[in-house]
Short mmCIF file of C-alpha atoms and ligand atoms in Angstrom, two decimals:
data_model
loop_
_atom_site.label_atom_id
_atom_site.label_comp_id
_atom_site.label_asym_id
_atom_site.label_seq_id
_atom_site.Cartn_x
_atom_site.Cartn_y
_atom_site.Cartn_z
CA MET A 72 -109.21 22.77 29.61
CA THR A 73 -109.22 23.24 25.84
CA PHE A 74 -107.58 26.12 24.08
CA ARG A 75 -106.38 26.79 20.56
CA THR A 76 -102.66 26.52 19.90
CA LEU A 77 -100.46 27.38 16.93
CA ASP A 78 -100.92 23.81 15.72
CA ASP A 79 -104.55 24.74 15.00
CA ALA A 80 -103.61 27.84 13.01
CA GLY A 81 -103.11 26.29 9.54
CA SER A 82 -100.62 27.80 7.11
CA LEU A 83 -99.02 30.97 8.42
CA SER A 84 -96.79 31.67 5.48
CA GLY A 85 -96.81 35.40 4.70
CA LYS A 86 -99.36 36.12 7.44
CA THR A 87 -98.80 38.64 10.21
CA ALA A 88 -98.99 37.31 13.77
CA LEU A 89 -99.57 39.82 16.56
CA VAL A 90 -97.90 38.15 19.53
CA ARG A 91 -98.64 39.35 23.07
CA VAL A 92 -95.52 38.71 25.13
CA ASP A 93 -94.46 39.66 28.65
CA PHE A 94 -91.40 41.88 28.19
CA ASN A 95 -91.93 43.72 31.48
CA VAL A 96 -88.31 42.95 32.33
CA PRO A 97 -86.36 44.38 35.24
CA MET A 98 -84.18 47.25 33.97
CA GLU A 99 -81.54 49.44 35.56
CA GLY A 100 -80.14 52.46 33.72
CA GLY A 101 -81.62 51.26 30.41
CA LYS A 102 -80.02 47.78 30.77
CA ILE A 103 -81.95 44.57 31.30
CA THR A 104 -80.87 42.87 34.53
CA ASP A 105 -82.77 39.59 34.00
CA ASP A 106 -83.70 38.42 30.49
CA THR A 107 -85.79 35.38 31.55
CA ARG A 108 -88.94 36.88 30.08
CA LEU A 109 -87.27 37.39 26.70
CA ARG A 110 -86.01 33.81 26.67
CA VAL A 111 -89.48 32.50 27.50
CA ALA A 112 -90.84 34.08 24.29
CA LEU A 113 -88.24 32.54 21.96
CA PRO A 114 -89.99 29.21 21.18
CA THR A 115 -93.11 31.00 19.94
CA ILE A 116 -91.15 33.57 17.94
CA ASN A 117 -89.04 30.85 16.32
CA LYS A 118 -92.03 28.65 15.56
CA LEU A 119 -93.76 31.54 13.78
CA ARG A 120 -90.59 32.52 11.90
CA ASP A 121 -90.07 28.93 10.78
CA ALA A 122 -93.66 28.94 9.48
CA GLY A 123 -92.87 32.03 7.40
CA ALA A 124 -95.00 34.47 9.39
CA LYS A 125 -94.21 38.10 10.08
CA VAL A 126 -93.91 38.44 13.85
CA ALA A 127 -95.15 41.65 15.50
CA LEU A 128 -94.43 41.55 19.23
CA LEU A 129 -96.81 43.42 21.52
CA ALA A 130 -96.04 44.08 25.19
CA HIS A 131 -96.45 46.47 28.08
CA PHE A 132 -93.65 47.94 30.14
CA ASP A 133 -94.16 49.47 33.58
CA ARG A 134 -97.19 51.68 34.22
CA PRO A 135 -97.31 54.69 31.89
CA LYS A 136 -101.08 54.96 32.56
CA GLY A 137 -102.22 55.59 29.00
CA LYS A 138 -99.65 58.29 28.16
CA VAL A 139 -96.42 58.29 26.18
CA VAL A 140 -93.64 58.17 28.80
CA PRO A 141 -90.27 57.98 26.96
CA ALA A 142 -88.55 56.44 30.00
CA MET A 143 -90.97 53.50 29.67
CA SER A 144 -90.22 52.77 26.02
CA LEU A 145 -89.62 49.16 25.01
CA ALA A 146 -86.83 50.25 22.61
CA PRO A 147 -84.02 49.19 25.03
CA VAL A 148 -85.23 45.58 24.72
CA VAL A 149 -84.34 45.34 21.03
CA ASP A 150 -80.59 44.66 21.38
CA ASP A 151 -80.97 41.88 23.95
CA LEU A 152 -83.74 40.27 21.95
CA GLU A 153 -81.67 40.36 18.76
CA ALA A 154 -78.76 38.73 20.58
CA LEU A 155 -80.96 35.96 22.00
CA LEU A 156 -82.77 35.38 18.73
CA GLY A 157 -79.68 35.63 16.53
CA ALA A 158 -81.74 37.65 14.05
CA PRO A 159 -82.55 41.32 13.46
CA VAL A 160 -85.45 42.86 15.39
CA ARG A 161 -87.01 46.09 14.11
CA PHE A 162 -88.81 48.57 16.32
CA ALA A 163 -91.98 50.60 15.68
CA ASP A 164 -92.68 53.75 17.67
CA ASP A 165 -96.35 52.93 17.95
CA CYS A 166 -98.22 49.64 18.30
CA VAL A 167 -101.19 50.68 16.12
CA GLY A 168 -102.05 52.90 13.16
CA ASP A 169 -99.92 53.92 10.20
CA VAL A 170 -96.60 53.61 12.06
CA ALA A 171 -97.25 49.98 12.97
CA LYS A 172 -98.76 49.14 9.57
CA ALA A 173 -95.79 50.60 7.66
CA ALA A 174 -93.30 48.73 9.85
CA ILE A 175 -95.13 45.45 9.26
CA ALA A 176 -95.37 46.09 5.51
CA ASP A 177 -91.60 46.53 5.54
CA LEU A 178 -90.95 43.12 7.15
CA ASP A 179 -90.00 40.07 5.13
CA ALA A 180 -91.64 36.71 5.87
CA GLY A 181 -90.01 35.45 9.09
CA GLY A 182 -89.07 38.99 10.13
CA VAL A 183 -89.49 40.24 13.69
CA LEU A 184 -90.80 43.61 14.84
CA LEU A 185 -91.16 44.91 18.39
CA LEU A 186 -94.05 47.34 18.83
CA GLU A 187 -93.87 50.22 21.32
CA ASN A 188 -95.40 49.88 24.82
CA VAL A 189 -99.11 49.12 24.42
CA ARG A 190 -99.87 50.93 27.68
CA PHE A 191 -98.96 54.25 26.02
CA HIS A 192 -102.60 54.05 24.84
CA ALA A 193 -105.39 54.60 27.38
CA GLY A 194 -107.55 52.14 25.43
CA GLU A 195 -105.31 49.24 26.49
CA GLU A 196 -106.17 48.96 30.18
CA ALA A 197 -109.74 50.17 29.54
CA ASN A 198 -110.14 47.30 27.05
CA ASP A 199 -111.63 49.88 24.71
CA PRO A 200 -113.24 48.08 21.73
CA ALA A 201 -112.03 50.79 19.32
CA PHE A 202 -108.43 50.32 20.46
CA ALA A 203 -108.77 46.51 20.30
CA ALA A 204 -110.02 46.96 16.71
CA GLN A 205 -106.94 49.07 15.90
CA LEU A 206 -104.74 46.25 17.20
CA ALA A 207 -106.69 43.66 15.22
CA GLU A 208 -106.31 45.74 12.06
CA ILE A 209 -102.53 45.31 11.86
CA ALA A 210 -102.46 41.48 11.92
CA ASP A 211 -104.04 38.32 10.51
CA ILE A 212 -103.83 36.26 13.69
CA TYR A 213 -103.29 36.92 17.39
CA VAL A 214 -101.06 34.80 19.62
CA ASN A 215 -101.05 35.16 23.40
CA ASP A 216 -97.78 34.06 25.01
CA ALA A 217 -98.13 36.13 28.18
CA PHE A 218 -99.83 33.99 30.82
CA SER A 219 -98.65 36.48 33.44
CA ALA A 220 -100.95 39.14 31.96
CA ALA A 221 -103.88 36.77 31.34
CA HIS A 222 -105.75 37.70 34.54
CA ARG A 223 -106.32 41.16 33.12
CA ALA A 224 -109.04 41.88 30.57
CA HIS A 225 -107.10 44.45 28.57
CA ALA A 226 -107.32 45.18 24.84
CA SER A 227 -104.03 43.36 24.15
CA THR A 228 -104.90 40.30 26.27
CA GLU A 229 -108.65 39.94 25.74
CA GLY A 230 -110.31 42.48 23.43
CA VAL A 231 -108.16 41.77 20.36
CA ALA A 232 -108.45 38.00 20.88
CA ARG A 233 -112.19 38.29 20.19
CA LEU A 234 -111.63 39.99 16.84
CA ILE A 235 -109.14 37.86 14.89
CA PRO A 236 -108.25 34.15 15.11
CA ALA A 237 -106.51 33.75 18.49
CA TYR A 238 -104.10 31.07 19.70
CA ALA A 239 -101.98 30.21 22.73
CA GLY A 240 -98.24 30.57 22.15
CA GLU A 241 -95.77 27.88 23.21
CA SER A 242 -95.00 29.35 26.62
CA MET A 243 -98.69 29.93 27.35
CA ARG A 244 -99.38 26.35 26.29
CA ARG A 245 -96.67 24.99 28.62
CA GLU A 246 -97.99 27.00 31.54
CA LEU A 247 -101.62 25.96 30.95
CA GLU A 248 -100.65 22.31 30.60
CA ALA A 249 -98.68 22.45 33.87
CA LEU A 250 -101.53 24.13 35.70
CA ASP A 251 -103.98 21.59 34.36
CA ALA A 252 -101.73 18.76 35.56
CA ALA A 253 -101.55 20.36 39.02
CA LEU A 254 -105.15 21.30 39.71
CA GLY A 255 -107.41 20.91 36.68
CA ASN A 256 -106.89 17.21 36.00
CA PRO A 257 -104.30 16.06 38.53
CA LYS A 258 -103.08 12.59 39.35
CA LYS A 259 -104.45 11.91 42.83
CA PRO A 260 -103.79 12.16 45.72
CA VAL A 261 -103.03 15.87 45.49
CA ILE A 262 -101.35 17.84 48.25
CA GLY A 263 -101.04 21.60 48.52
CA ILE A 264 -98.63 23.73 50.50
CA VAL A 265 -99.80 27.25 51.21
CA GLY A 266 -97.56 29.51 53.23
CA GLY A 267 -96.65 33.16 53.33
CA ALA A 268 -97.52 36.04 55.54
CA LYS A 269 -101.25 36.46 55.77
CA VAL A 270 -104.53 34.57 55.62
CA SER A 271 -106.39 37.67 54.42
CA THR A 272 -104.54 37.86 51.08
CA LYS A 273 -105.08 34.15 50.39
CA LEU A 274 -108.67 33.57 51.51
CA ASP A 275 -110.07 32.84 48.05
CA LEU A 276 -107.12 30.60 47.35
CA LEU A 277 -107.57 28.56 50.54
CA LYS A 278 -111.32 28.24 49.96
CA ASN A 279 -110.82 27.00 46.41
CA LEU A 280 -108.06 24.58 47.36
CA VAL A 281 -109.87 22.82 50.22
CA GLY A 282 -112.50 21.76 47.69
CA LYS A 283 -109.89 20.25 45.38
CA LEU A 284 -107.05 18.83 47.43
CA ASP A 285 -106.68 15.66 49.47
CA LYS A 286 -104.28 17.38 51.88
CA LEU A 287 -103.36 20.98 52.52
CA ALA A 288 -100.31 21.95 54.55
CA ILE A 289 -100.47 25.47 55.94
CA GLY A 290 -97.24 27.22 56.88
CA GLY A 291 -95.65 30.63 57.39
CA GLY A 292 -97.29 33.53 59.15
CA MET A 293 -100.71 32.33 58.09
CA ALA A 294 -100.22 29.11 60.07
CA ASN A 295 -99.92 31.31 63.16
CA THR A 296 -103.43 32.60 62.55
CA PHE A 297 -104.72 29.04 62.21
CA LEU A 298 -102.87 27.94 65.39
CA PHE A 299 -104.25 30.95 67.27
CA ALA A 300 -107.74 30.01 66.09
CA GLN A 301 -107.17 26.56 67.67
CA GLY A 302 -106.34 28.19 70.99
CA VAL A 303 -102.56 27.71 70.66
CA ASP A 304 -100.22 30.24 72.33
CA ILE A 305 -98.43 32.12 69.52
CA GLY A 306 -96.75 34.78 71.69
CA GLY A 307 -95.86 37.88 69.68
CA SER A 308 -95.95 36.13 66.30
CA LEU A 309 -97.25 37.75 63.13
CA ALA A 310 -100.90 36.72 62.96
CA GLU A 311 -104.29 38.14 62.03
CA LYS A 312 -106.26 37.49 65.19
CA ASP A 313 -109.40 39.00 63.64
CA MET A 314 -109.27 36.22 61.05
CA ALA A 315 -109.65 33.45 63.66
CA ASP A 316 -113.31 32.81 62.77
CA THR A 317 -112.39 32.66 59.10
CA ALA A 318 -109.59 30.20 59.83
CA ARG A 319 -112.02 27.98 61.75
CA GLU A 320 -114.52 28.19 58.85
CA ILE A 321 -111.83 27.08 56.42
CA MET A 322 -110.93 24.16 58.74
CA ALA A 323 -114.61 23.15 58.91
CA GLU A 324 -115.03 23.40 55.16
CA ALA A 325 -111.92 21.31 54.63
CA ALA A 326 -113.26 18.63 57.01
CA SER A 327 -116.61 18.55 55.20
CA LYS A 328 -114.86 18.19 51.83
CA GLY A 329 -112.44 15.49 52.91
CA CYS A 330 -109.33 17.68 52.75
CA GLU A 331 -106.92 17.00 55.60
CA ILE A 332 -105.31 20.19 56.94
CA LEU A 333 -101.74 19.87 58.19
CA LEU A 334 -100.72 22.55 60.69
CA PRO A 335 -97.28 22.82 62.34
CA VAL A 336 -96.71 20.41 65.23
CA ASP A 337 -93.46 22.12 66.17
CA VAL A 338 -92.19 25.62 65.53
CA VAL A 339 -88.96 27.63 65.46
CA VAL A 340 -89.19 30.64 67.74
CA ALA A 341 -86.95 33.69 68.19
CA VAL A 342 -87.18 37.13 69.69
CA GLU A 343 -85.38 38.84 66.83
CA VAL A 344 -85.79 38.42 63.09
CA ARG A 345 -82.17 38.72 62.01
CA PRO A 346 -79.66 36.40 60.34
CA GLY A 347 -78.23 33.94 62.82
CA ALA A 348 -80.59 35.01 65.63
CA ASP A 349 -80.89 32.69 68.65
CA ALA A 350 -83.71 30.30 67.84
CA ARG A 351 -85.50 27.60 69.85
CA THR A 352 -87.58 24.72 68.56
CA LEU A 353 -90.73 24.09 70.58
CA LYS A 354 -93.70 21.78 70.32
CA THR A 355 -96.77 23.67 69.13
CA GLY A 356 -98.77 24.61 72.22
CA GLU A 357 -95.84 25.21 74.58
CA ALA A 358 -96.05 28.54 76.38
CA LEU A 359 -94.40 31.54 74.67
CA SER A 360 -93.54 35.01 75.95
CA THR A 361 -95.00 38.06 74.25
CA ASP A 362 -91.54 38.73 72.73
CA ASP A 363 -91.37 35.30 71.10
CA LYS A 364 -92.17 35.06 67.41
CA ILE A 365 -92.84 31.87 65.48
CA LEU A 366 -90.67 32.31 62.39
CA ASP A 367 -90.46 28.84 60.86
CA ALA A 368 -91.90 25.34 61.01
CA GLY A 369 -89.92 22.80 63.07
CA PRO A 370 -88.22 19.57 61.88
CA GLU A 371 -91.05 17.30 63.00
CA THR A 372 -93.52 19.35 60.96
CA VAL A 373 -91.24 19.03 57.93
CA ALA A 374 -90.90 15.26 58.47
CA ARG A 375 -94.69 14.93 58.59
CA LEU A 376 -95.07 17.11 55.51
CA ASN A 377 -92.46 15.09 53.62
CA ALA A 378 -94.27 11.87 54.52
CA ALA A 379 -97.52 13.37 53.23
CA ILE A 380 -95.71 14.36 50.01
CA ASP A 381 -94.47 10.76 49.68
CA GLY A 382 -98.10 9.63 49.78
CA SER A 383 -99.13 12.10 47.05
CA LYS A 384 -98.77 12.07 43.28
CA THR A 385 -99.23 15.79 42.71
CA LEU A 386 -98.16 18.89 44.64
CA ILE A 387 -99.16 22.50 44.24
CA TRP A 388 -97.17 25.05 46.26
CA ASN A 389 -97.56 28.73 47.00
CA GLY A 390 -95.85 30.58 49.82
CA PRO A 391 -92.86 29.83 52.08
CA LEU A 392 -93.12 27.89 55.36
CA GLY A 393 -91.21 30.54 57.28
CA VAL A 394 -89.22 33.76 56.99
CA PHE A 395 -87.03 32.15 54.33
CA GLU A 396 -85.18 35.39 53.55
CA VAL A 397 -83.51 35.32 56.98
CA PRO A 398 -81.53 32.17 57.86
CA PRO A 399 -81.95 30.06 59.96
CA PHE A 400 -85.68 30.64 59.40
CA ASP A 401 -85.35 29.28 55.86
CA ALA A 402 -84.72 25.74 57.11
CA ALA A 403 -88.23 24.28 56.76
CA THR A 404 -88.82 25.85 53.33
CA VAL A 405 -85.46 24.64 52.04
CA ALA A 406 -85.83 21.11 53.47
CA ALA A 407 -89.34 20.69 52.06
CA ALA A 408 -88.31 22.14 48.67
CA ARG A 409 -85.38 19.73 48.43
CA HIS A 410 -87.61 16.80 49.30
CA VAL A 411 -90.13 17.87 46.66
CA ALA A 412 -87.26 18.13 44.14
CA GLU A 413 -86.04 14.59 44.95
CA ARG A 414 -89.51 13.10 44.59
CA THR A 415 -90.06 14.95 41.33
CA LYS A 416 -86.71 13.90 39.91
CA SER A 417 -87.46 10.27 40.73
CA GLY A 418 -90.69 10.53 38.75
CA ALA A 419 -92.92 9.94 41.78
CA LEU A 420 -94.37 13.45 41.94
CA ILE A 421 -95.70 16.20 39.66
CA ALA A 422 -94.77 19.43 41.42
CA VAL A 423 -95.93 22.89 40.39
CA ALA A 424 -94.98 25.98 42.39
CA GLY A 425 -95.54 29.65 41.81
CA GLY A 426 -96.77 33.05 42.87
CA GLY A 427 -94.91 35.92 44.48
CA ASP A 428 -92.18 34.89 46.90
CA THR A 429 -92.47 31.21 46.07
CA VAL A 430 -90.20 31.54 43.04
CA ALA A 431 -87.58 33.26 45.22
CA ALA A 432 -87.96 30.53 47.88
CA VAL A 433 -87.56 27.70 45.36
CA ASN A 434 -84.54 29.47 43.86
CA HIS A 435 -83.08 29.98 47.34
CA ALA A 436 -83.38 26.22 47.90
CA GLY A 437 -81.60 25.70 44.55
CA VAL A 438 -84.28 23.41 43.12
CA ALA A 439 -86.18 25.55 40.59
CA ASP A 440 -85.02 23.36 37.69
CA ASP A 441 -85.99 20.12 39.43
CA LEU A 442 -89.69 20.83 39.85
CA THR A 443 -92.13 19.98 37.07
CA PHE A 444 -92.98 23.64 36.60
CA VAL A 445 -92.27 26.89 38.42
CA SER A 446 -94.59 29.67 37.38
CA THR A 447 -93.23 33.20 37.44
CA ALA A 448 -96.64 34.59 36.58
CA GLY A 449 -97.40 36.11 40.00
CA GLY A 450 -100.92 37.53 40.05
CA ALA A 451 -102.21 35.36 37.21
CA PHE A 452 -100.93 32.21 38.95
CA LEU A 453 -102.62 33.19 42.21
CA GLU A 454 -105.93 34.02 40.51
CA TRP A 455 -105.80 30.69 38.76
CA MET A 456 -105.16 28.98 42.14
CA GLU A 457 -108.20 30.85 43.43
CA GLY A 458 -110.25 29.16 40.71
CA LYS A 459 -111.05 32.44 38.96
CA PRO A 460 -111.50 32.48 35.18
CA LEU A 461 -108.61 34.28 33.48
CA PRO A 462 -109.97 36.54 30.70
CA GLY A 463 -106.86 36.15 28.53
CA VAL A 464 -107.14 32.36 28.68
CA GLU A 465 -110.93 32.26 28.25
CA ALA A 466 -110.51 34.21 25.01
CA LEU A 467 -108.35 31.37 23.63
CA SER A 468 -110.73 28.57 24.56
CA ALA A 469 -111.52 26.22 21.73
P1 LIG B 696 -96.57 35.87 50.70
O1 LIG B 696 -96.12 36.98 49.80
O2 LIG B 696 -97.94 36.03 51.25
O3 LIG B 696 -96.34 34.52 50.08
O4 LIG B 696 -95.67 35.97 51.99
C1 LIG B 696 -94.30 35.74 51.94
C2 LIG B 696 -93.67 36.36 53.14
O5 LIG B 696 -94.15 35.73 54.31
C3 LIG B 696 -92.18 36.20 53.16
O6 LIG B 696 -91.58 37.46 53.06
C4 LIG B 696 -91.90 35.56 54.52
O7 LIG B 696 -90.79 36.14 55.19
C5 LIG B 696 -93.16 35.83 55.28
N1 LIG B 696 -93.35 34.86 56.36
C6 LIG B 696 -93.35 33.53 56.27
N2 LIG B 696 -93.49 32.96 57.48
C7 LIG B 696 -93.59 33.97 58.39
C8 LIG B 696 -93.72 34.02 59.81
N3 LIG B 696 -93.82 32.91 60.53
N4 LIG B 696 -93.75 35.24 60.39
C9 LIG B 696 -93.65 36.36 59.63
N5 LIG B 696 -93.53 36.37 58.29
C10 LIG B 696 -93.49 35.19 57.66
#
């Protein structure tokens, strides 16, 4: 994977950099409740400031659907960003046209400006060439630091990148390097863990992975569907019985491509999904009643998974092994996550996790900082795991 970075940009002194960031932060009553996304953008902003560039930050917030919705203004972000940056941040009421141009003209070299919500313009999500041209007009170079928006071909993620010199920011670069180390150019053997609720939402992902991995452990609700497809009694567990043929096809494809599939050999079963519910551990295949639900993988399954991890150099993980939000059904996810963390800390494993609930699961296990990389990019991470080209990344390719 080759892409242009700021190191390829030459002298930036006095130039204006239009920087696409992900400032779609959680907010309650006009206050930011988690500033992770602001922090993630700091290395790129500081690098550009140090190089003497004017920094114009471009972002979306919520879903105003192409109209000006005052409640979805990015203005409330300014104070937090100033505090994190330790420098003034100006705000422009529009991200294009005379308002944006005047605000940029007013900036000193190294100054920072936050532009209003790009999704206030209908041309953004439509990737309208005229709107992309308006964005390109206000800057000399474009920097994309929003991997989480890179699966969308919008004017601010794709269109504008085709019009002026375009580079990956520092956070984008880190994410792409981690993803490359996990699946693009990994140290072998590579193991994957895919869990979560359903097979149907992760079909493309499973199909892509079986062609790339040496081993694939399947957990969570989707393992129930695979077990059912093998003729195993799953009682009243969450499963997609109409996906049994698909599950068998994926197993066959894995076998033909030399990817070993690991399914649970023991399971944790309960009648109720509530904290502290009575739970039994059974061998996979033991008879269940129609009230019984498989809610987690058992200890023998985790021991086998951990041994497989010990035999691997790289791990890619999406989706919990059980209903991790409701203890004790978090046990397998937590035990596996802690093992992954130990192996990674000892230098034996490159471990990349991400997508949806996986970040919450890794945080719940208390190991987010111990993995090589935890992607918070959600949809973009999943599409990348599915092997799909990401328009925002393609536009940066060298
Ligand atoms: P996903 O968003 O597809 O990664 O799915 C995550 C969700 O799957 C979490 O909310 C888990 O509680 C749920 N899940 C995991 N294992 C099971 C299971 N055995 N039965 C029902 N839901 C599960």
